[in-house]
Amino acid sequence: MDIKDKTIRWGIIGCGNVTEIKSSPAYQKIEGFTIGAVMRRDEEKAADYAKRHGIAKYYTDADALINDPEIDAVYIATPPDVHKYYGLKVAEAGKPCCIEKPLAPNYKDCVTITEAFASKNIPLFVAYYRRTLPRFEQIREWINTNKIGTIRHLHWHLSKPTSAQDLSGDYNWRTDSKIATGGYFDDLASHGLDLFVHYFGTITNVSGISLNQQGLYTAKDAATACWLHESGITGSGCWNFGTLEREDKVEIFGSEGKIVFSVFENEPILLTTTEGTTAHEIAHPENIQLYHVQQMRDHLLGHSQHPSTGTTATHTNWVMDQIIGNEI
């Protein structure tokens, strides 16, 4: 399919909350992209979504959307347990694809998905959009220009209180071990770990401890880890989802300074050098996947390489499986 001289018509499988503001509008704002159809099993909700977002077609059958000749590429925005199922169908149809993060619940499934697209030389993107956001790219520039000297170590602490939903016992796929062994770790920690690989390169060695401390659901709710990047930089992290207060703090330690920031909160980035500490405000766009989507368009046009692919996302899952203890 030659897509360089045409508007690329995307189909979305799974039009839930993540697509309302974070992603779907970006596909309609970027020149050369449009959304041609959406799919949701509930027909009433699919029709409502299509109407509200000005999308011409909707389906309740994913196969119909994937094989629609008027759909050029597919965005899979479902829970991760069906990413492999739908991803392999899109690869078989020969269409470029973007899959929400994490790419799959485990490393093995990620390898299967990535190899399916690679075997046909079809682009596969993964929605680790922090790799493209100006806020995080500014930090990467400071790192690459030795703003804080030689990087020695990084540490991330992420914790949050037990939610009302967790306490109620109501079903939540994010804490179902059949979908996400690590629970909120899979959903949230994946963003930061992927970002650290973007900054410092492949992780070659990692070990971790994970468990369920609260007994509220089947997935794990606490983890700690340490790791080594191929660059020689060490890293450590702790994630707990049953604490009194929410905290999200990354510290990057260099030989001549430190960078402190949040992965999820839009707080000022603190840059400390020999000249003192400065705070930098870098706001996110209204649709947080905007730059991610723009760079997919640039990639498909042959202008640049997108930073988040099946290959990079598969490595992130390898790191996560090592920490959580999934079989590799």
GROMACS .gro file of C-alpha atoms in nm, residues 115-284:
model
  170
  115GLU     CA    1   0.768  -1.058   1.457
  116ALA     CA    2   0.433  -1.077   1.274
  117PHE     CA    3   0.466  -0.715   1.158
  118ALA     CA    4   0.840  -0.738   1.093
  119SER     CA    5   0.797  -1.045   0.872
  120LYS     CA    6   0.581  -0.836   0.638
  121ASN     CA    7   0.780  -0.514   0.680
  122ILE     CA    8   0.471  -0.337   0.816
  123PRO     CA    9   0.513  -0.048   1.064
  124LEU     CA   10   0.410  -0.125   1.421
  125PHE     CA   11   0.392   0.164   1.670
  126VAL     CA   12   0.321   0.149   2.043
  127ALA     CA   13   0.162   0.436   2.236
  128TYR     CA   14   0.449   0.515   2.471
  129TYR     CA   15   0.384   0.879   2.387
  130ARG     CA   16   0.615   1.022   2.653
  131ARG     CA   17   0.901   0.956   2.414
  132THR     CA   18   0.766   1.239   2.198
  133LEU     CA   19   0.637   1.495   2.450
  134PRO     CA   20   0.836   1.824   2.469
  135ARG     CA   21   0.849   1.802   2.849
  136PHE     CA   22   1.040   1.474   2.842
  137GLU     CA   23   1.241   1.556   2.532
  138GLN     CA   24   1.378   1.862   2.713
  139ILE     CA   25   1.507   1.631   2.986
  140ARG     CA   26   1.661   1.407   2.720
  141GLU     CA   27   1.837   1.707   2.567
  142TRP     CA   28   1.986   1.803   2.905
  143ILE     CA   29   2.109   1.446   2.946
  144ASN     CA   30   2.260   1.426   2.597
  145THR     CA   31   2.434   1.764   2.629
  146ASN     CA   32   2.585   1.674   2.968
  147LYS     CA   33   2.392   1.946   3.149
  148ILE     CA   34   2.439   1.757   3.477
  149GLY     CA   35   2.767   1.594   3.380
  150THR     CA   36   2.806   1.218   3.349
  151ILE     CA   37   2.491   1.032   3.452
  152ARG     CA   38   2.550   0.796   3.744
  153HIS     CA   39   2.213   0.671   3.865
  154LEU     CA   40   1.836   0.723   3.847
  155HIS     CA   41   1.564   0.641   4.096
  156TRP     CA   42   1.185   0.645   4.062
  157HIS     CA   43   0.934   0.625   4.344
  158LEU     CA   44   0.567   0.588   4.247
  159SER     CA   45   0.292   0.525   4.499
  160LYS     CA   46  -0.077   0.598   4.537
  161PRO     CA   47  -0.354   0.536   4.789
  162THR     CA   48  -0.588   0.242   4.761
  163SER     CA   49  -0.880   0.354   4.546
  164ALA     CA   50  -1.247   0.331   4.638
  165GLN     CA   51  -1.291   0.084   4.353
  166ASP     CA   52  -1.015  -0.135   4.494
  167LEU     CA   53  -1.176  -0.131   4.839
  168SER     CA   54  -1.522  -0.203   4.699
  169GLY     CA   55  -1.417  -0.522   4.526
  170ASP     CA   56  -1.578  -0.408   4.201
  171TYR     CA   57  -1.415  -0.559   3.893
  172ASN     CA   58  -1.127  -0.365   3.737
  173TRP     CA   59  -0.935  -0.519   3.448
  174ARG     CA   60  -0.622  -0.329   3.554
  175THR     CA   61  -0.603  -0.540   3.872
  176ASP     CA   62  -0.703  -0.872   3.715
  177SER     CA   63  -0.393  -1.094   3.707
  178LYS     CA   64  -0.521  -1.267   3.393
  179ILE     CA   65  -0.494  -0.935   3.208
  180ALA     CA   66  -0.222  -0.754   3.406
  181THR     CA   67  -0.007  -0.970   3.635
  182GLY     CA   68   0.150  -0.660   3.788
  183GLY     CA   69  -0.177  -0.469   3.820
  184TYR     CA   70  -0.120  -0.094   3.824
  185PHE     CA   71   0.251  -0.162   3.778
  186ASP     CA   72   0.180  -0.289   3.424
  187ASP     CA   73  -0.038   0.011   3.344
  188LEU     CA   74   0.173   0.286   3.504
  189ALA     CA   75   0.531   0.172   3.563
  190SER     CA   76   0.561   0.073   3.198
  191HIS     CA   77   0.551   0.443   3.101
  192GLY     CA   78   0.850   0.534   3.317
  193LEU     CA   79   1.058   0.225   3.244
  194ASP     CA   80   1.010   0.279   2.872
  195LEU     CA   81   1.113   0.643   2.911
  196PHE     CA   82   1.432   0.545   3.094
  197VAL     CA   83   1.527   0.310   2.811
  198HIS     CA   84   1.465   0.600   2.571
  199TYR     CA   85   1.703   0.814   2.776
  200PHE     CA   86   1.977   0.569   2.867
  201GLY     CA   87   1.957   0.275   2.627
  202THR     CA   88   1.888  -0.095   2.663
  203ILE     CA   89   1.866  -0.247   3.009
  204THR     CA   90   2.096  -0.547   3.026
  205ASN     CA   91   2.043  -0.669   3.380
  206VAL     CA   92   1.741  -0.632   3.608
  207SER     CA   93   1.612  -0.794   3.924
  208GLY     CA   94   1.304  -0.729   4.128
  209ILE     CA   95   1.070  -0.828   4.409
  210SER     CA   96   0.693  -0.814   4.364
  211LEU     CA   97   0.398  -0.923   4.574
  212ASN     CA   98   0.038  -0.857   4.674
  213GLN     CA   99   0.043  -0.681   5.011
  214GLN     CA  100  -0.324  -0.582   5.045
  215GLY     CA  101  -0.507  -0.891   4.920
  216LEU     CA  102  -0.774  -0.679   4.752
  217TYR     CA  103  -0.740  -0.823   4.402
  218THR     CA  104  -0.557  -1.095   4.212
  219ALA     CA  105  -0.281  -0.882   4.059
  220LYS     CA  106   0.031  -0.771   4.244
  221ASP     CA  107   0.025  -0.430   4.413
  222ALA     CA  108   0.388  -0.367   4.518
  223ALA     CA  109   0.728  -0.400   4.351
  224THR     CA  110   1.087  -0.289   4.391
  225ALA     CA  111   1.369  -0.328   4.141
  226CYS     CA  112   1.723  -0.239   4.042
  227TRP     CA  113   1.873  -0.252   3.695
  228LEU     CA  114   2.174  -0.172   3.477
  229HIS     CA  115   2.170   0.007   3.141
  230GLU     CA  116   2.414  -0.092   2.868
  231SER     CA  117   2.565   0.256   2.912
  232GLY     CA  118   2.676   0.165   3.265
  233ILE     CA  119   2.408   0.379   3.435
  234THR     CA  120   2.235   0.211   3.728
  235GLY     CA  121   1.867   0.246   3.811
  236SER     CA  122   1.627   0.162   4.090
  237GLY     CA  123   1.255   0.194   4.149
  238CYS     CA  124   0.975   0.120   4.389
  239TRP     CA  125   0.604   0.109   4.312
  240ASN     CA  126   0.331   0.066   4.571
  241PHE     CA  127  -0.043   0.105   4.525
  242GLY     CA  128  -0.166   0.109   4.884
  243THR     CA  129  -0.002   0.406   5.054
  244LEU     CA  130  -0.141   0.709   5.237
  245GLU     CA  131  -0.036   0.963   4.975
  246ARG     CA  132   0.033   0.975   4.605
  247GLU     CA  133   0.396   1.036   4.514
  248ASP     CA  134   0.564   1.036   4.174
  249LYS     CA  135   0.928   1.141   4.177
  250VAL     CA  136   1.217   1.062   3.945
  251GLU     CA  137   1.570   1.171   4.035
  252ILE     CA  138   1.852   1.153   3.782
  253PHE     CA  139   2.190   1.192   3.948
  254GLY     CA  140   2.488   1.322   3.749
  255SER     CA  141   2.848   1.401   3.834
  256GLU     CA  142   2.768   1.773   3.819
  257GLY     CA  143   2.399   1.802   3.897
  258LYS     CA  144   2.056   1.644   3.927
  259ILE     CA  145   1.723   1.642   3.743
  260VAL     CA  146   1.399   1.586   3.935
  261PHE     CA  147   1.065   1.535   3.763
  262SER     CA  148   0.734   1.352   3.767
  263VAL     CA  149   0.630   1.094   3.510
  264PHE     CA  150   0.257   1.160   3.548
  265GLU     CA  151   0.210   1.491   3.730
  266ASN     CA  152   0.252   1.813   3.531
  267GLU     CA  153   0.481   1.967   3.791
  268PRO     CA  154   0.788   2.185   3.719
  269ILE     CA  155   1.106   2.002   3.626
  270LEU     CA  156   1.387   2.086   3.868
  271LEU     CA  157   1.735   2.120   3.719
  272THR     CA  158   2.022   2.148   3.965
  273THR     CA  159   2.372   2.235   3.843
  274THR     CA  160   2.677   2.404   3.994
  275GLU     CA  161   2.493   2.732   3.928
  276GLY     CA  162   2.194   2.642   4.145
  277THR     CA  163   1.844   2.501   4.099
  278THR     CA  164   1.593   2.622   3.839
  279ALA     CA  165   1.231   2.517   3.781
  280HIS     CA  166   1.105   2.464   3.426
  281GLU     CA  167   0.736   2.458   3.330
  282ILE     CA  168   0.664   2.265   3.010
  283ALA     CA  169   0.294   2.202   2.954
  284HIS     CA  170   0.144   1.904   2.777
   0.00000   0.00000   0.00000
